[in-house]
Tab-separated table of C-alpha atoms and ligand atoms in Angstrom:
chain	number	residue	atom	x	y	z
A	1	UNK	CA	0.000	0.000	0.000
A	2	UNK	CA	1.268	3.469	-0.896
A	3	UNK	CA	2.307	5.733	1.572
A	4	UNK	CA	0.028	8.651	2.529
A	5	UNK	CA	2.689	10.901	3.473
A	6	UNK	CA	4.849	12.678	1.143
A	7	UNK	CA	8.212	11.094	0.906
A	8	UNK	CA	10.468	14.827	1.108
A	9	UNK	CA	9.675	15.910	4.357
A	10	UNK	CA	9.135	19.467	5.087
A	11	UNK	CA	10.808	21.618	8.222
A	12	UNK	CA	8.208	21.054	10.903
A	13	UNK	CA	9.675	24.037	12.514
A	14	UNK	CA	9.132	26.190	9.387
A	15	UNK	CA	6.013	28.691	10.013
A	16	UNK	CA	3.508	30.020	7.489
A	17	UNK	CA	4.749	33.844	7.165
A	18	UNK	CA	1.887	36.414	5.876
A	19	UNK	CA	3.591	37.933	2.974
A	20	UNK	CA	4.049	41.634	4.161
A	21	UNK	CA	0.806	43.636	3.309
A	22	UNK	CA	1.311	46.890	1.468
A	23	UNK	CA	1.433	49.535	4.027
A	24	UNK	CA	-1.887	51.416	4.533
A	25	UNK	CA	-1.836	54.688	2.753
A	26	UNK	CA	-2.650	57.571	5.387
A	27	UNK	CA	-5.012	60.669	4.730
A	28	UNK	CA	-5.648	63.498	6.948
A	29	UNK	CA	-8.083	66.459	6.608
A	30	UNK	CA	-8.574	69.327	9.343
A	31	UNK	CA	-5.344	70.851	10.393
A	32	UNK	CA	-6.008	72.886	12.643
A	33	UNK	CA	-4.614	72.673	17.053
A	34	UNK	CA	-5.366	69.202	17.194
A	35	UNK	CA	-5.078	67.945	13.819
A	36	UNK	CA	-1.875	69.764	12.827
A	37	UNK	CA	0.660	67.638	15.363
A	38	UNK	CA	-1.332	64.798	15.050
A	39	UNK	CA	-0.682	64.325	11.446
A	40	UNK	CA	2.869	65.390	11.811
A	41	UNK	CA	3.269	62.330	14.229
A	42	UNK	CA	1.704	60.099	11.568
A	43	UNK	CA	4.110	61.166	9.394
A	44	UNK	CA	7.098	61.341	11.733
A	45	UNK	CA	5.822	57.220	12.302
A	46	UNK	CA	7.072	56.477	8.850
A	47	UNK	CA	3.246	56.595	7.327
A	48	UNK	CA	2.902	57.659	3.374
A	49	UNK	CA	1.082	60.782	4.365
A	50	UNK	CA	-1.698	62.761	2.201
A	51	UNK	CA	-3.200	65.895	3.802
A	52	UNK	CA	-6.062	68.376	3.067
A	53	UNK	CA	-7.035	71.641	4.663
A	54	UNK	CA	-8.722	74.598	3.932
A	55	UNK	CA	-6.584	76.776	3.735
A	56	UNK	CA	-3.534	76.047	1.874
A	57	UNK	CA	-0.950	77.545	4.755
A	58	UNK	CA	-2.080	75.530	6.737
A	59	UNK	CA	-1.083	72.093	4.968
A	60	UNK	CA	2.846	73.950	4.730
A	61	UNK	CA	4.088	72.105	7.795
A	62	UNK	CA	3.026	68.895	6.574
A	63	UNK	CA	3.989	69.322	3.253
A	64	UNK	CA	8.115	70.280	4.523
A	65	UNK	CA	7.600	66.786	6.453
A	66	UNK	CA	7.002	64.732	3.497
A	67	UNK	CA	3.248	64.640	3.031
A	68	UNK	CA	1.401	65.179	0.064
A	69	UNK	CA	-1.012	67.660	-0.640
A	70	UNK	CA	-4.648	67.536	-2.277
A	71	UNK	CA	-6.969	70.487	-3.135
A	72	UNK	CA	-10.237	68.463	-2.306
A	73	UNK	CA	-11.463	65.273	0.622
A	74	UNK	CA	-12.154	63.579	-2.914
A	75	UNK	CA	-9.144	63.926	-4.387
A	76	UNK	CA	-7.541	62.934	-0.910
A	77	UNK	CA	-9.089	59.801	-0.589
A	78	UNK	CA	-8.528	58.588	-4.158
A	79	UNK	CA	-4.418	58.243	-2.296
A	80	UNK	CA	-5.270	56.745	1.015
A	81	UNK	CA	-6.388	53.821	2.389
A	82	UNK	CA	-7.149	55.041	6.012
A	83	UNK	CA	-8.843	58.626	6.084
A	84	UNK	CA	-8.640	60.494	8.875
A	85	UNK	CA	-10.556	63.819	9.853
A	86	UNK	CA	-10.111	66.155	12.560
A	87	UNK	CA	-12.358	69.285	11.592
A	88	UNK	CA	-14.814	71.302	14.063
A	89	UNK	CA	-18.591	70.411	14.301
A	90	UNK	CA	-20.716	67.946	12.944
A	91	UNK	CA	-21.842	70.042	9.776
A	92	UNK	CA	-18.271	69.803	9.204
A	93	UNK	CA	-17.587	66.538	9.056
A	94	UNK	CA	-21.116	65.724	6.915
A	95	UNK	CA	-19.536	68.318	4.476
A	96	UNK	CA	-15.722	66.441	4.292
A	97	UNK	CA	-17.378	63.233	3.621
A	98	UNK	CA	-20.534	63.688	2.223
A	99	UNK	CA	-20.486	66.601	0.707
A	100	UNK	CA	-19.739	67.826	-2.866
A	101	UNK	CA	-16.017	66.773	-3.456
A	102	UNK	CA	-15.786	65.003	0.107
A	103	UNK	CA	-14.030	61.765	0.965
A	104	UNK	CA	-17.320	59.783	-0.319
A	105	UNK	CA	-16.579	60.256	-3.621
A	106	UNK	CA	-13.142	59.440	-3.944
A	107	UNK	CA	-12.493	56.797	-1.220
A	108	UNK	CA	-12.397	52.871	-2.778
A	109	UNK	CA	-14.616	50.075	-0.943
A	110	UNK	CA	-12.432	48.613	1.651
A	111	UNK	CA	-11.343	52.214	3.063
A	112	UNK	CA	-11.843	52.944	6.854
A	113	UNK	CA	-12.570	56.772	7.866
A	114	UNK	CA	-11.852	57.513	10.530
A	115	UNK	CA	-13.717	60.792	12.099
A	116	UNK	CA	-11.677	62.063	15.432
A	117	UNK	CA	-13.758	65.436	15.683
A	118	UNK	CA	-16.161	65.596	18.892
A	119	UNK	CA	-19.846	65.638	17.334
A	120	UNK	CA	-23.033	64.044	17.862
A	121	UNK	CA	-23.373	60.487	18.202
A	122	UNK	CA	-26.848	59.926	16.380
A	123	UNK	CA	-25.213	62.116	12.612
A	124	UNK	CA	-21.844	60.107	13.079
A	125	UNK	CA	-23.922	56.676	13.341
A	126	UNK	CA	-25.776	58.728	10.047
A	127	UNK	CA	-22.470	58.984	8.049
A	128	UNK	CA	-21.297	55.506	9.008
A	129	UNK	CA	-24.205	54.129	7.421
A	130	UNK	CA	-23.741	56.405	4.324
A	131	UNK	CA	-19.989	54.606	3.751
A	132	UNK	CA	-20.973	51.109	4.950
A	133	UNK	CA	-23.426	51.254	1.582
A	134	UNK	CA	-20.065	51.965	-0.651
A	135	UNK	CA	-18.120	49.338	1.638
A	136	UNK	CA	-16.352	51.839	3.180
A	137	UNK	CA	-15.948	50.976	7.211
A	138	UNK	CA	-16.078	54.605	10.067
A	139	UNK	CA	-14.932	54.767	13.568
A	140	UNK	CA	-15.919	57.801	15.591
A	141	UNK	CA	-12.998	58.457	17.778
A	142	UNK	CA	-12.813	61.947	19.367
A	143	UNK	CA	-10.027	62.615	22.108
A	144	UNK	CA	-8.753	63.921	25.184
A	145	UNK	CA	-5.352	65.177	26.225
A	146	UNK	CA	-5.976	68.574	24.505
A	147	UNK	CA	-2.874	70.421	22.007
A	148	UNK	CA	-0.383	68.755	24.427
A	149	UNK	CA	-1.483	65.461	24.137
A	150	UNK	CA	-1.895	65.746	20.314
A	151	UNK	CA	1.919	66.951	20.128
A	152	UNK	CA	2.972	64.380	22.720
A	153	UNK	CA	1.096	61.247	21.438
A	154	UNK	CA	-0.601	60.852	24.691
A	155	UNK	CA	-4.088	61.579	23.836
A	156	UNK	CA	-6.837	59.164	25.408
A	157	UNK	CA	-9.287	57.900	22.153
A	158	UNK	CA	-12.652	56.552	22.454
A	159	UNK	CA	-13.874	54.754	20.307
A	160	UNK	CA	-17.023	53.295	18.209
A	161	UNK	CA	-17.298	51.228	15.424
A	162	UNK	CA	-16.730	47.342	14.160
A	163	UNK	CA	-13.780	45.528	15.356
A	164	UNK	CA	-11.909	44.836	12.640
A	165	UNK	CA	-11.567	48.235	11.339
A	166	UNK	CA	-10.121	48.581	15.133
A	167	UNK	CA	-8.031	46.104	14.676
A	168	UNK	CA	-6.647	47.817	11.561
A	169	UNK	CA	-6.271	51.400	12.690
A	170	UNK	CA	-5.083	50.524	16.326
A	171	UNK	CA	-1.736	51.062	15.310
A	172	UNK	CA	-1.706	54.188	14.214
A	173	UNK	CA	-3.995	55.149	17.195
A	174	UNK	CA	-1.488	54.191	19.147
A	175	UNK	CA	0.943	56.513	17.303
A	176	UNK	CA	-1.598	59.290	18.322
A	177	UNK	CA	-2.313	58.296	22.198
A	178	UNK	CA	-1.447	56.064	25.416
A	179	UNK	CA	-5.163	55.443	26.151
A	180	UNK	CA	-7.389	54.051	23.257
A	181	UNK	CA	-10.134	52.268	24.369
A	182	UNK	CA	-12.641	50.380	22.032
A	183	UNK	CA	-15.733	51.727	23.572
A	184	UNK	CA	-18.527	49.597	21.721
A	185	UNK	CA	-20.581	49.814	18.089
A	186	UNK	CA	-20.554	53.092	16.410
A	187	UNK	CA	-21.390	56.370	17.670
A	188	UNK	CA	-20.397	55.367	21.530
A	189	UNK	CA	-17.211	56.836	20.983
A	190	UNK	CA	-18.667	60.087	20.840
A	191	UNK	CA	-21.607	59.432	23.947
A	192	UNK	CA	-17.950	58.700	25.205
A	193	UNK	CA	-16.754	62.318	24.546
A	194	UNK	CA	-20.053	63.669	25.922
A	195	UNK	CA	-19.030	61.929	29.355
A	196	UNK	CA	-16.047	63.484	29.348
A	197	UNK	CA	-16.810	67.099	28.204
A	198	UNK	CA	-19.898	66.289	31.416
A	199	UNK	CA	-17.013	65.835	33.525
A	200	UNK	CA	-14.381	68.031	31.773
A	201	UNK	CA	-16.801	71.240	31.778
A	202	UNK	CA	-18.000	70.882	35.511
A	203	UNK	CA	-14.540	70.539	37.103
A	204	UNK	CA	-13.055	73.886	35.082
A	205	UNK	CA	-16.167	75.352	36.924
A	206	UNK	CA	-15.304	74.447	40.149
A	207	UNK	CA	-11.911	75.086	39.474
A	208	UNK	CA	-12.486	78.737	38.521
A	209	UNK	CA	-15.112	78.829	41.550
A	210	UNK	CA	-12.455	77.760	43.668
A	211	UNK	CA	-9.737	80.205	42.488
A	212	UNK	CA	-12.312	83.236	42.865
A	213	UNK	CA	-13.053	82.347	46.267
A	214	UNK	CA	-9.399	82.186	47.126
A	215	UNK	CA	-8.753	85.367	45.648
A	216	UNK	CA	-11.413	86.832	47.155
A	217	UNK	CA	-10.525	85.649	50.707
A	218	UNK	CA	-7.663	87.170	50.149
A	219	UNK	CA	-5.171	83.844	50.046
A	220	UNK	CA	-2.533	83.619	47.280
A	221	UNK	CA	-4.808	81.004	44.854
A	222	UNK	CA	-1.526	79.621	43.621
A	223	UNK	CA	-0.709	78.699	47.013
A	224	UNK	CA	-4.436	76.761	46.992
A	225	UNK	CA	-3.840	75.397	43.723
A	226	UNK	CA	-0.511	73.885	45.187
A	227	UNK	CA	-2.445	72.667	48.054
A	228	UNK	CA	-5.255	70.936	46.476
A	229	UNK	CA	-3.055	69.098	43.833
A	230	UNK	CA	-1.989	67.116	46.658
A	231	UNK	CA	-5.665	66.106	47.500
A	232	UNK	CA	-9.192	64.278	46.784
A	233	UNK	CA	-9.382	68.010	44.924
A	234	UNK	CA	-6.345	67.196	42.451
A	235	UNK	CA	-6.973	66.828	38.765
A	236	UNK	CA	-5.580	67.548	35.352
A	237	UNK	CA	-7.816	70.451	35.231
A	238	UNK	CA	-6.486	72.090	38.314
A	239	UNK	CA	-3.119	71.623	37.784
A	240	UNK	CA	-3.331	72.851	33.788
A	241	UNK	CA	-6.771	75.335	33.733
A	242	UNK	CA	-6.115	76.242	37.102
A	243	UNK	CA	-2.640	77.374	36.574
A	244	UNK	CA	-4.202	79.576	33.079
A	245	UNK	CA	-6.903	81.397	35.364
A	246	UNK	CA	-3.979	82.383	38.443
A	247	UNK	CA	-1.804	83.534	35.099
A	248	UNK	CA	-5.084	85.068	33.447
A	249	UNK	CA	-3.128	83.120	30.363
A	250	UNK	CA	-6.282	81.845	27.877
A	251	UNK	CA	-4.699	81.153	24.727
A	252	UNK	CA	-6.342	77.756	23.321
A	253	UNK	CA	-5.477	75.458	24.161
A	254	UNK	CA	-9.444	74.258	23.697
A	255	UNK	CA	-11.020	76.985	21.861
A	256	UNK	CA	-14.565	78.031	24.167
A	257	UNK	CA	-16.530	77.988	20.959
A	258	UNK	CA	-15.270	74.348	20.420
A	259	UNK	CA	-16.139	73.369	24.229
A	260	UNK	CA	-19.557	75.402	23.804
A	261	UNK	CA	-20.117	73.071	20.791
A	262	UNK	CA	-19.568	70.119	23.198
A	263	UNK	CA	-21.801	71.097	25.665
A	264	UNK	CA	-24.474	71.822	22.976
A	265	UNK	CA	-24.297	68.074	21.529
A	266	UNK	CA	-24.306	67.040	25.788
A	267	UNK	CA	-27.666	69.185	25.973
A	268	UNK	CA	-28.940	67.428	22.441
A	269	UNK	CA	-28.552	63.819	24.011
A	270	UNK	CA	-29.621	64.663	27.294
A	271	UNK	CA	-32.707	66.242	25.654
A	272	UNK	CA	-33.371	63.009	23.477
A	273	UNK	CA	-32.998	60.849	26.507
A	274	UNK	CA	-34.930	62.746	28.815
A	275	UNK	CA	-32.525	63.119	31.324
A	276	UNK	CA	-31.939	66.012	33.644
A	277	UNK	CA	-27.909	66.937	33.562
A	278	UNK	CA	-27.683	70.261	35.785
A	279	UNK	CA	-23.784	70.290	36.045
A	280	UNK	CA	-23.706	70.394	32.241
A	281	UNK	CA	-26.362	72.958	32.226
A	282	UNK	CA	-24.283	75.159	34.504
A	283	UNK	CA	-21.287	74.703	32.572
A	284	UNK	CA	-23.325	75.636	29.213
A	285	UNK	CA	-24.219	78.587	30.655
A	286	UNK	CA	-20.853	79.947	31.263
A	287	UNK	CA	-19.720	78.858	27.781
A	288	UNK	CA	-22.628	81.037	26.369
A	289	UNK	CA	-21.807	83.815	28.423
A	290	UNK	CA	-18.261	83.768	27.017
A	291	UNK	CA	-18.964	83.008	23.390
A	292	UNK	CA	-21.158	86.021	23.745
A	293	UNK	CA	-18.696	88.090	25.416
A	294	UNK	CA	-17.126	87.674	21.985
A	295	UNK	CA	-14.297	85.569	23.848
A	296	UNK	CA	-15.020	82.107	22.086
A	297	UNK	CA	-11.300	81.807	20.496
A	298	UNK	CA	-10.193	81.738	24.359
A	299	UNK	CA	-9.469	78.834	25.971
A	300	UNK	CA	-12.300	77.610	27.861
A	301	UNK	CA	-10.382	78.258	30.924
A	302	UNK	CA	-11.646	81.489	30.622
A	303	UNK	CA	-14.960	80.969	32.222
A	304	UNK	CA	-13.536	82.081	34.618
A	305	UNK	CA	-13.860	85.515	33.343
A	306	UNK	CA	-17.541	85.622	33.098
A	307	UNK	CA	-17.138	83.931	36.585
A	308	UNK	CA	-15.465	87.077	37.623
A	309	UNK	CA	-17.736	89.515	35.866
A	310	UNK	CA	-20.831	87.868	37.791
A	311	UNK	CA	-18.983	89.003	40.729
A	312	UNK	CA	-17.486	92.040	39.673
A	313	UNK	CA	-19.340	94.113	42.271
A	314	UNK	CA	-18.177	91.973	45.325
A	315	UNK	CA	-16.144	94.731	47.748
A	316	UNK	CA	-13.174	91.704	47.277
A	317	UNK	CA	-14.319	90.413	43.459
A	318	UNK	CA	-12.368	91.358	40.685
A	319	UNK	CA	-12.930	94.422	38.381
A	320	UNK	CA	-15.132	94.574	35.061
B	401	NAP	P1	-9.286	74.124	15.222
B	401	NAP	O1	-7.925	74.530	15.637
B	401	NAP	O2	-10.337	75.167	15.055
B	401	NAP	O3	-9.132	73.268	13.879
B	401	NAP	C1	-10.218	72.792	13.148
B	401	NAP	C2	-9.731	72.581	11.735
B	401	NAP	O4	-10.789	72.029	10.967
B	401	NAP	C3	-9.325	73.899	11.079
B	401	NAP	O5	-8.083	73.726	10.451
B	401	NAP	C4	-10.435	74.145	10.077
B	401	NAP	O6	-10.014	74.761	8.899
B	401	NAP	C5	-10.878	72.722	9.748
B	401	NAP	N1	-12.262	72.731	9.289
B	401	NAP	C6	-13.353	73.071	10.026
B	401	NAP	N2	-14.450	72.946	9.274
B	401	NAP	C7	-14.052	72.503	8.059
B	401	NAP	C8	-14.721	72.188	6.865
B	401	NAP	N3	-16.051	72.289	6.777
B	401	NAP	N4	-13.984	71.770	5.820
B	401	NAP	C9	-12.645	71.677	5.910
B	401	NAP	N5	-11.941	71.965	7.015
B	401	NAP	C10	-12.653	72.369	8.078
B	401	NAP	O7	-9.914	73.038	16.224
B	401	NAP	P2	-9.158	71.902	17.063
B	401	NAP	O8	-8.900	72.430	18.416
B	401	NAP	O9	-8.056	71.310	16.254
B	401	NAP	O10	-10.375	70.864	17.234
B	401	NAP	C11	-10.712	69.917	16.222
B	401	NAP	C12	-11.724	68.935	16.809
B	401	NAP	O11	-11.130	68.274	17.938
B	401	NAP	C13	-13.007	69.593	17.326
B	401	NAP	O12	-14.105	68.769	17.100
B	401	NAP	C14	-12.722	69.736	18.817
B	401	NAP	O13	-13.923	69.803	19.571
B	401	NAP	C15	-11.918	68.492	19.092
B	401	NAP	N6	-11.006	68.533	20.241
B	401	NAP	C16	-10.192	69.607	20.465
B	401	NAP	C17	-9.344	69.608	21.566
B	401	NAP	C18	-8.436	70.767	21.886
B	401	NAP	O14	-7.895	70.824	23.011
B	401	NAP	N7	-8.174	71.694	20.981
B	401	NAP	C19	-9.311	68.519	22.432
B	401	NAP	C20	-10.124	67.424	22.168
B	401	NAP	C21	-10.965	67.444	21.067
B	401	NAP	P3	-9.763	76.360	8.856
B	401	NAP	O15	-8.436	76.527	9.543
B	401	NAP	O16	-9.731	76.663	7.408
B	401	NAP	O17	-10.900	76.982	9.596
């Protein structure tokens, strides 16, 4: 009877070896605080960069560092694989990839965009649907960490979407930030962001509530600041927003038209839901009364200048 087994035996320690995939081909659009450094770090990674902006000065930096430059989202995502956009609201983002000339009509089935812009859940979930039905995969994930984190590569991303596009981007996440968490399906990425603007918004509140009260107690605020970063009080936003309001230093940073914008989308899903968020109402309030102020390219640090203003006729509150 013939052997079954071939007579030339092969290595048993040899071990199937994926032949190496061709690089993904990296687009960014939106170069703006966040988006600028990001990019720059994709680039500085070793990824075959195309960019897209606006304004044509402002894709200069990129362009010195290798990257390749495109008048149009469309004509961007004919040369990428993996499209990333970092732009302001949601109308924004609807516009770069759905729009005339936007990412949808030059971006090949088997592309994954990937929006890292804080808007609403529900319209990214929208858009996601739009590109499954040309085979094109989305992940919503918006960040934290702020223009430091972006230039550092430390920013925290949340994010929504399938798992295998995940599994594809992670590593150039992980280029971008230290904390990337896979949050669930799409769109929870950005309820994600709502959390943390909830959270974010409230504590630069009490911060500047805090620093008012010190000041107007007469007590050296930097000397509380110092104090309370050694406590249950310490945070991130004490140590950095705390530190702008004792220096009366707002220079975004996070513009307070762009946090204003956060806490409008919070107020959208908390309307939808039903729920009553009074922190985040508080918090919207301020950012109105700045943004009206005419002081929305600030940092939103500066609430505490409207903070001051509403007590601007305290015998120990500051002056209007
Ligand atoms: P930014 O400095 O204002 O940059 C936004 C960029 O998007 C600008 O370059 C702008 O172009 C571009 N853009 C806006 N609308 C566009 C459109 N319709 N088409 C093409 N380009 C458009 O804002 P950012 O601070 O980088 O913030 C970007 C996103 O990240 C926002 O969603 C923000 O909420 C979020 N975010 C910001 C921070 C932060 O600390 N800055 C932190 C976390 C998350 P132009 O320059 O031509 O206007």
């Amino acid at each position: 009877m013939a052997a079954r087994h071939p007579k030339r035996l092969c290595n048993p320690h040899r071990r199937f070896t994926m032949p190496d995939a061709k690089p993904d081909r990296v687009g960014f659009i939106g170069l703006g605080i966040m988006g600028r450094p990001m990019a720059l770090n994709l680039r500085r990674a070793g990824y075959e960069l195309a960019v897209h902006a606006r304004r044509p000065e402002s894709m200069e930096p990129l362009a010195e560092a290798g990257a390749s430059t495109w008048a149009s989202p469309a004509q961007l995502a004919r040369h990428a694989d993996l499209i990333f956009t970092m732009v302001s609201d949601t109308a924004d983002v609807e516009q770069v990839i759905l729009g005339p000339d936007g990412v949808l009509e030059g971006a090949a089935p088997g592309a994954v965009v990937v929006d890292m812009s804080s808007i609403s859940a529900a319209a990214s979930r929208a858009i996601a649907g739009c590109l499954a039905e040309r085979g094109i995969a989305m992940l919503d994930a918006p960040v934290s960490g702020g223009e430091i984190g972006a230039i550092e590569g430390t920013l925290s991303i949340m994010v929504g979407g399938e798992a295998p596009a995940f599994d594809r981007v992670r590593p150039l996440f992980e280029v971008l930030g230290r904390n990337i968490v896979h949050v669930g399906g799409s769109g929870a990425g950005q309820v994600c962001k709502s959390c943390n603007q909830v959270v974010v918004g409230a504590t630069i509140a009490g911060v500047a509530e805090a620093i008012l009260l010190a000041r107007a107690a007469g007590v050296d605020p930097a000397r509380v600041r110092e104090a309370l970063l050694g406590g249950f009080a310490a945070s991130r936003i004490l140590e950095v927003h705390g530190q702008r309001m004792i220096d009366d230093q707002f220079a975004p940073g996070f513009k307070a038209r762009l946090h204003q914008k956060d806490m409008r989308i919070v107020g959208e899903v908390a309307h939808d839901l039903g729920l009553g968020l009074p922190g985040a109402a508080a918090c919207t309030q301020y950012l109105n009364a700045l943004v009206g102020r005419g002081l929305g390219e600030l940092d939103s640090a500066a609430i505490y200048k409207v903070l001051e203003a509403m007590n601007s006729g305290h015998p120990t509150g500051g002056d209007e």
